[in-house]
XYZ file of C-alpha atoms in Angstrom:
313
model
C -15.249 -22.531 -22.618
C -17.857 -24.128 -24.877
C -18.313 -22.782 -28.402
C -21.558 -20.937 -29.023
C -21.764 -19.725 -25.425
C -22.761 -16.214 -26.486
C -25.438 -17.579 -28.826
C -27.006 -19.740 -26.144
C -26.831 -17.121 -23.384
C -26.565 -13.673 -25.011
C -27.695 -11.904 -21.815
C -25.464 -13.882 -19.416
C -24.435 -11.720 -16.440
C -22.684 -14.163 -14.069
C -20.364 -16.989 -15.107
C -18.770 -19.381 -12.588
C -16.270 -21.881 -13.971
C -14.352 -22.411 -10.726
C -12.758 -25.778 -9.959
C -13.208 -27.163 -13.464
C -9.533 -27.693 -14.318
C -9.723 -24.911 -16.876
C -6.357 -24.055 -18.502
C -7.557 -21.359 -20.880
C -10.595 -19.234 -21.662
C -11.430 -18.921 -25.333
C -12.634 -16.114 -27.545
C -16.284 -16.974 -26.822
C -15.875 -15.026 -23.599
C -15.387 -11.792 -25.550
C -18.869 -11.840 -27.046
C -20.746 -11.717 -23.739
C -21.637 -8.017 -23.587
C -23.709 -8.280 -20.380
C -21.274 -10.301 -18.273
C -20.451 -8.422 -15.058
C -19.150 -11.265 -12.822
C -16.589 -13.888 -13.850
C -15.447 -16.490 -11.297
C -12.648 -18.820 -12.388
C -11.086 -19.855 -9.071
C -8.981 -22.967 -8.460
C -8.152 -23.830 -12.027
C -4.957 -24.207 -14.079
C -4.962 -20.753 -15.652
C -1.684 -18.899 -15.908
C 0.154 -20.200 -18.918
C 0.409 -18.607 -22.384
C -3.020 -18.216 -23.952
C -4.892 -18.514 -20.663
C -6.866 -15.380 -21.461
C -8.373 -14.614 -24.868
C -6.599 -12.126 -27.117
C -8.279 -8.753 -27.398
C -9.767 -8.943 -23.910
C -9.016 -5.281 -23.227
C -10.831 -4.114 -26.368
C -13.889 -6.372 -26.138
C -17.298 -5.235 -24.810
C -16.478 -7.385 -21.788
C -13.824 -4.856 -20.802
C -16.570 -2.323 -20.167
C -19.172 -4.591 -18.576
C -17.053 -6.717 -16.209
C -17.219 -5.595 -12.570
C -16.052 -8.654 -10.603
C -13.176 -10.943 -11.625
C -11.900 -13.758 -9.398
C -8.857 -15.699 -10.617
C -7.637 -16.883 -7.213
C -6.053 -20.306 -6.893
C -4.500 -20.409 -10.335
C -0.932 -20.313 -11.685
C -0.327 -16.732 -12.729
C 3.296 -15.646 -12.192
C 2.502 -12.096 -13.322
C -0.615 -9.980 -13.464
C -1.717 -10.329 -17.095
C -1.483 -6.930 -18.859
C -4.929 -7.548 -20.386
C -6.501 -7.399 -16.918
C -5.178 -3.877 -16.451
C -7.359 -2.772 -19.359
C -10.579 -3.836 -17.634
C -11.253 -0.283 -16.501
C -14.720 -1.045 -15.133
C -13.498 -3.616 -12.592
C -14.567 -2.995 -9.020
C -13.315 -6.274 -7.552
C -10.176 -8.179 -8.566
C -8.977 -11.346 -6.809
C -5.655 -12.977 -7.664
C -4.956 -14.679 -4.346
C -3.117 -17.972 -4.159
C -1.231 -17.566 -7.410
C 2.525 -17.222 -8.037
C 2.824 -13.466 -8.254
C 6.158 -11.911 -7.254
C 5.240 -8.294 -7.897
C 2.412 -5.829 -8.413
C 2.742 -3.938 -11.706
C 2.760 -0.123 -11.421
C 0.065 -0.065 -14.109
C -2.369 -1.354 -11.482
C -3.156 2.347 -11.135
C -5.167 2.120 -14.375
C -7.961 0.237 -12.576
C -9.402 3.476 -11.207
C -12.815 1.969 -10.338
C -11.342 -0.790 -8.163
C -12.861 -1.047 -4.669
C -11.644 -4.512 -3.649
C -8.193 -5.950 -4.398
C -7.181 -9.394 -3.108
C -3.553 -10.429 -3.665
C -3.029 -12.624 -0.604
C -1.118 -15.894 -0.694
C 1.490 -14.960 -3.289
C 5.222 -14.171 -3.214
C 4.996 -10.387 -3.454
C 7.985 -8.594 -1.910
C 7.082 -4.931 -2.377
C 4.157 -2.588 -2.983
C 4.457 -0.042 -5.802
C 3.629 3.568 -4.822
C 1.308 3.684 -7.835
C -1.148 1.532 -5.897
C -1.994 4.675 -3.935
C -3.693 6.125 -7.025
C -6.643 3.738 -6.668
C -8.795 6.415 -5.078
C -11.899 4.207 -4.795
C -10.151 1.292 -3.075
C -11.887 0.252 0.154
C -10.504 -3.238 0.832
C -6.875 -4.187 0.220
C -5.710 -7.712 1.056
C -1.961 -8.361 0.870
C -1.653 -11.036 3.543
C 0.567 -14.132 3.298
C 3.238 -12.578 1.102
C 6.854 -11.507 1.653
C 6.348 -7.755 1.959
C 9.009 -5.993 4.027
C 7.801 -2.389 4.016
C 4.773 -0.247 3.262
C 5.249 2.803 1.026
C 4.084 5.989 2.768
C 2.108 6.853 -0.367
C -0.567 4.367 0.728
C -1.747 7.103 3.080
C -3.365 8.628 -0.019
C -5.932 5.797 -0.096
C -8.478 7.925 1.718
C -11.364 5.532 0.990
C -9.573 2.509 2.490
C -11.527 0.758 5.244
C -9.685 -2.549 5.615
C -5.992 -3.305 5.165
C -4.844 -6.913 5.608
C -1.079 -7.295 5.990
C -0.818 -10.338 8.253
C 1.863 -12.961 7.704
C 4.403 -10.769 5.950
C 7.899 -9.558 6.894
C 7.062 -6.099 8.203
C 9.267 -4.626 10.930
C 7.639 -1.184 11.037
C 4.818 0.917 9.615
C 5.256 4.415 8.171
C 3.770 7.092 10.424
C 1.741 8.317 7.419
C -0.626 5.414 8.010
C -2.308 7.623 10.611
C -3.733 9.599 7.686
C -5.978 6.695 6.667
C -8.950 8.392 8.264
C -11.562 5.806 7.207
C -9.528 2.716 8.099
C -11.547 0.451 10.396
C -9.521 -2.752 10.323
C -5.772 -3.259 10.179
C -4.516 -6.841 10.289
C -0.833 -7.268 11.245
C -0.510 -10.629 12.980
C 2.364 -12.842 11.950
C 4.776 -9.964 11.238
C 8.118 -9.360 12.983
C 7.136 -5.779 13.831
C 5.683 -6.770 17.209
C 8.643 -8.773 18.492
C 11.660 -7.633 16.460
C 12.584 -4.015 15.831
C 15.244 -2.012 14.096
C 17.677 -1.161 16.909
C 20.830 0.122 15.247
C 19.818 2.805 12.773
C 22.648 4.735 11.181
C 22.764 8.464 10.577
C 24.727 10.019 7.731
C 25.831 13.587 8.543
C 24.281 16.226 6.272
C 26.257 17.620 3.362
C 27.310 21.271 3.165
C 24.502 21.823 0.670
C 21.961 20.405 3.111
C 23.314 22.465 6.000
C 22.997 25.593 3.876
C 19.493 24.603 2.792
C 18.448 23.991 6.392
C 19.717 27.431 7.366
C 17.781 29.084 4.545
C 14.585 27.332 5.587
C 14.816 27.578 9.374
C 15.826 31.249 9.332
C 13.380 32.152 6.567
C 16.092 33.686 4.390
C 14.218 35.388 1.530
C 15.019 34.346 -2.025
C 13.375 34.448 -5.426
C 13.655 31.925 -8.277
C 15.723 34.467 -10.164
C 18.305 34.550 -7.335
C 19.321 30.884 -7.515
C 19.906 28.169 -10.116
C 16.798 26.175 -10.920
C 18.321 23.038 -9.356
C 18.766 24.779 -5.984
C 15.260 26.236 -6.051
C 13.925 22.735 -6.669
C 16.135 21.349 -3.899
C 14.858 23.898 -1.377
C 11.279 22.974 -2.253
C 11.932 19.387 -1.096
C 12.471 20.288 2.556
C 10.632 18.050 5.036
C 9.621 19.301 8.459
C 10.995 17.487 11.481
C 8.062 15.842 13.332
C 9.527 16.850 16.693
C 7.289 19.768 17.772
C 10.113 21.165 19.935
C 12.532 21.338 17.004
C 11.019 23.278 14.112
C 13.878 22.196 11.858
C 13.903 20.680 8.392
C 15.855 17.997 6.538
C 16.477 17.075 2.910
C 18.499 13.898 2.308
C 20.047 13.273 5.719
C 17.735 12.206 8.504
C 17.504 9.922 11.511
C 15.178 6.945 11.142
C 13.527 5.958 14.381
C 10.792 3.682 15.627
C 8.108 5.300 17.749
C 5.364 3.337 19.458
C 1.808 4.623 19.180
C -1.035 3.285 21.270
C -4.035 2.167 19.192
C -7.406 1.569 20.791
C -5.810 1.559 24.240
C -4.700 -2.029 23.749
C -2.041 -2.346 21.064
C 1.192 -0.414 20.615
C 2.294 -0.151 16.992
C 5.813 0.795 15.883
C 5.636 3.638 13.374
C 8.647 5.002 11.518
C 9.720 8.610 12.150
C 12.268 10.636 10.235
C 14.011 13.233 12.413
C 16.391 15.968 11.311
C 19.171 15.073 13.782
C 20.027 12.599 16.574
C 19.366 15.354 19.140
C 15.711 15.357 18.109
C 15.294 11.770 19.205
C 15.221 12.471 22.927
C 11.542 13.536 23.124
C 10.571 10.407 21.207
C 10.455 6.807 22.308
C 12.969 4.399 20.824
C 12.624 0.666 20.380
C 14.710 0.003 23.462
C 12.572 2.365 25.567
C 9.204 1.172 24.368
C 8.059 -0.087 27.759
C 8.902 3.059 29.748
C 6.391 5.577 30.997
C 8.175 8.215 28.900
C 7.284 6.429 25.672
C 3.700 6.131 26.814
C 3.401 9.863 27.418
C 5.117 10.622 24.124
C 2.473 8.722 22.197
C -0.570 10.251 23.881
C -1.193 12.932 21.266
C -1.030 10.600 18.305
C -2.957 7.932 20.169
C -5.801 10.336 20.853
C -5.995 11.115 17.134
C -5.781 7.526 15.977
C -7.721 5.615 18.625
C -11.134 6.797 17.494
C -10.298 5.940 13.894
C -9.030 2.391 14.202
C -11.778 0.123 15.384
C -9.845 -3.108 15.006
C -6.089 -3.632 15.016
C -5.419 -7.330 14.691
C -2.011 -8.417 15.957
C -2.765 -11.945 17.009
């Protein structure tokens, strides 16, 4: 960036240096107290010294709202960016990212996050702490699963996951009550499913814990060791309404198809307490039967009015 930039344009609010071959941004950037939009797409940023030192402590860290660094060479999300607490829009698409740092949760004001076109393999659960996030773009990566914690993104309206390696979605995704668009095309989940899912028998401790919970055996914290009290608090309810059981560590993973918008059937992951609980649910091999269709009616009725667009092709 040219020297004296802050002296020439002390009230500069928008700076676009996209497509200029830029390899680094100098310290002049730090003295632009009014800058709220910085566009630096399609450059050569990403090496050591690409961003000025002290970025997180400069006035810019408080004023910047929109930052677009797509089409550069970043292999990691620069830690300095995670200190820009006022950011509402961050774009790092088309870089060389292999992961999303857990500290992404520090960007609490973020409403738009674009990380498409990278090499990301997993999503950290901490991403779910971005309570203001409305648009999340993770397309064209190598993501194999979605953490159920993403259901906590209650403000999310659009989730782009196309062209990844997803084979299922967690059933918690139904809790995204404001989601209007879900893009899933180009994933194996429509044509290839998990067919042979193993089940590890519960331990004696789990069997005892299930009995305590299902039979409502009374106990007080003073009656048991602290570790057992904590263990009993981790019981998960079996989603089979005809069961009423619980599980701790041992459960049956199963794909269930849910009808969205009356047009698409999405495979959602269920966790059941035992193989016997799988009979009322549809499996991957039974997805085309009338039984599976009737099984999904309740969830479909809840979800259909929420999802306006489910893009599978």
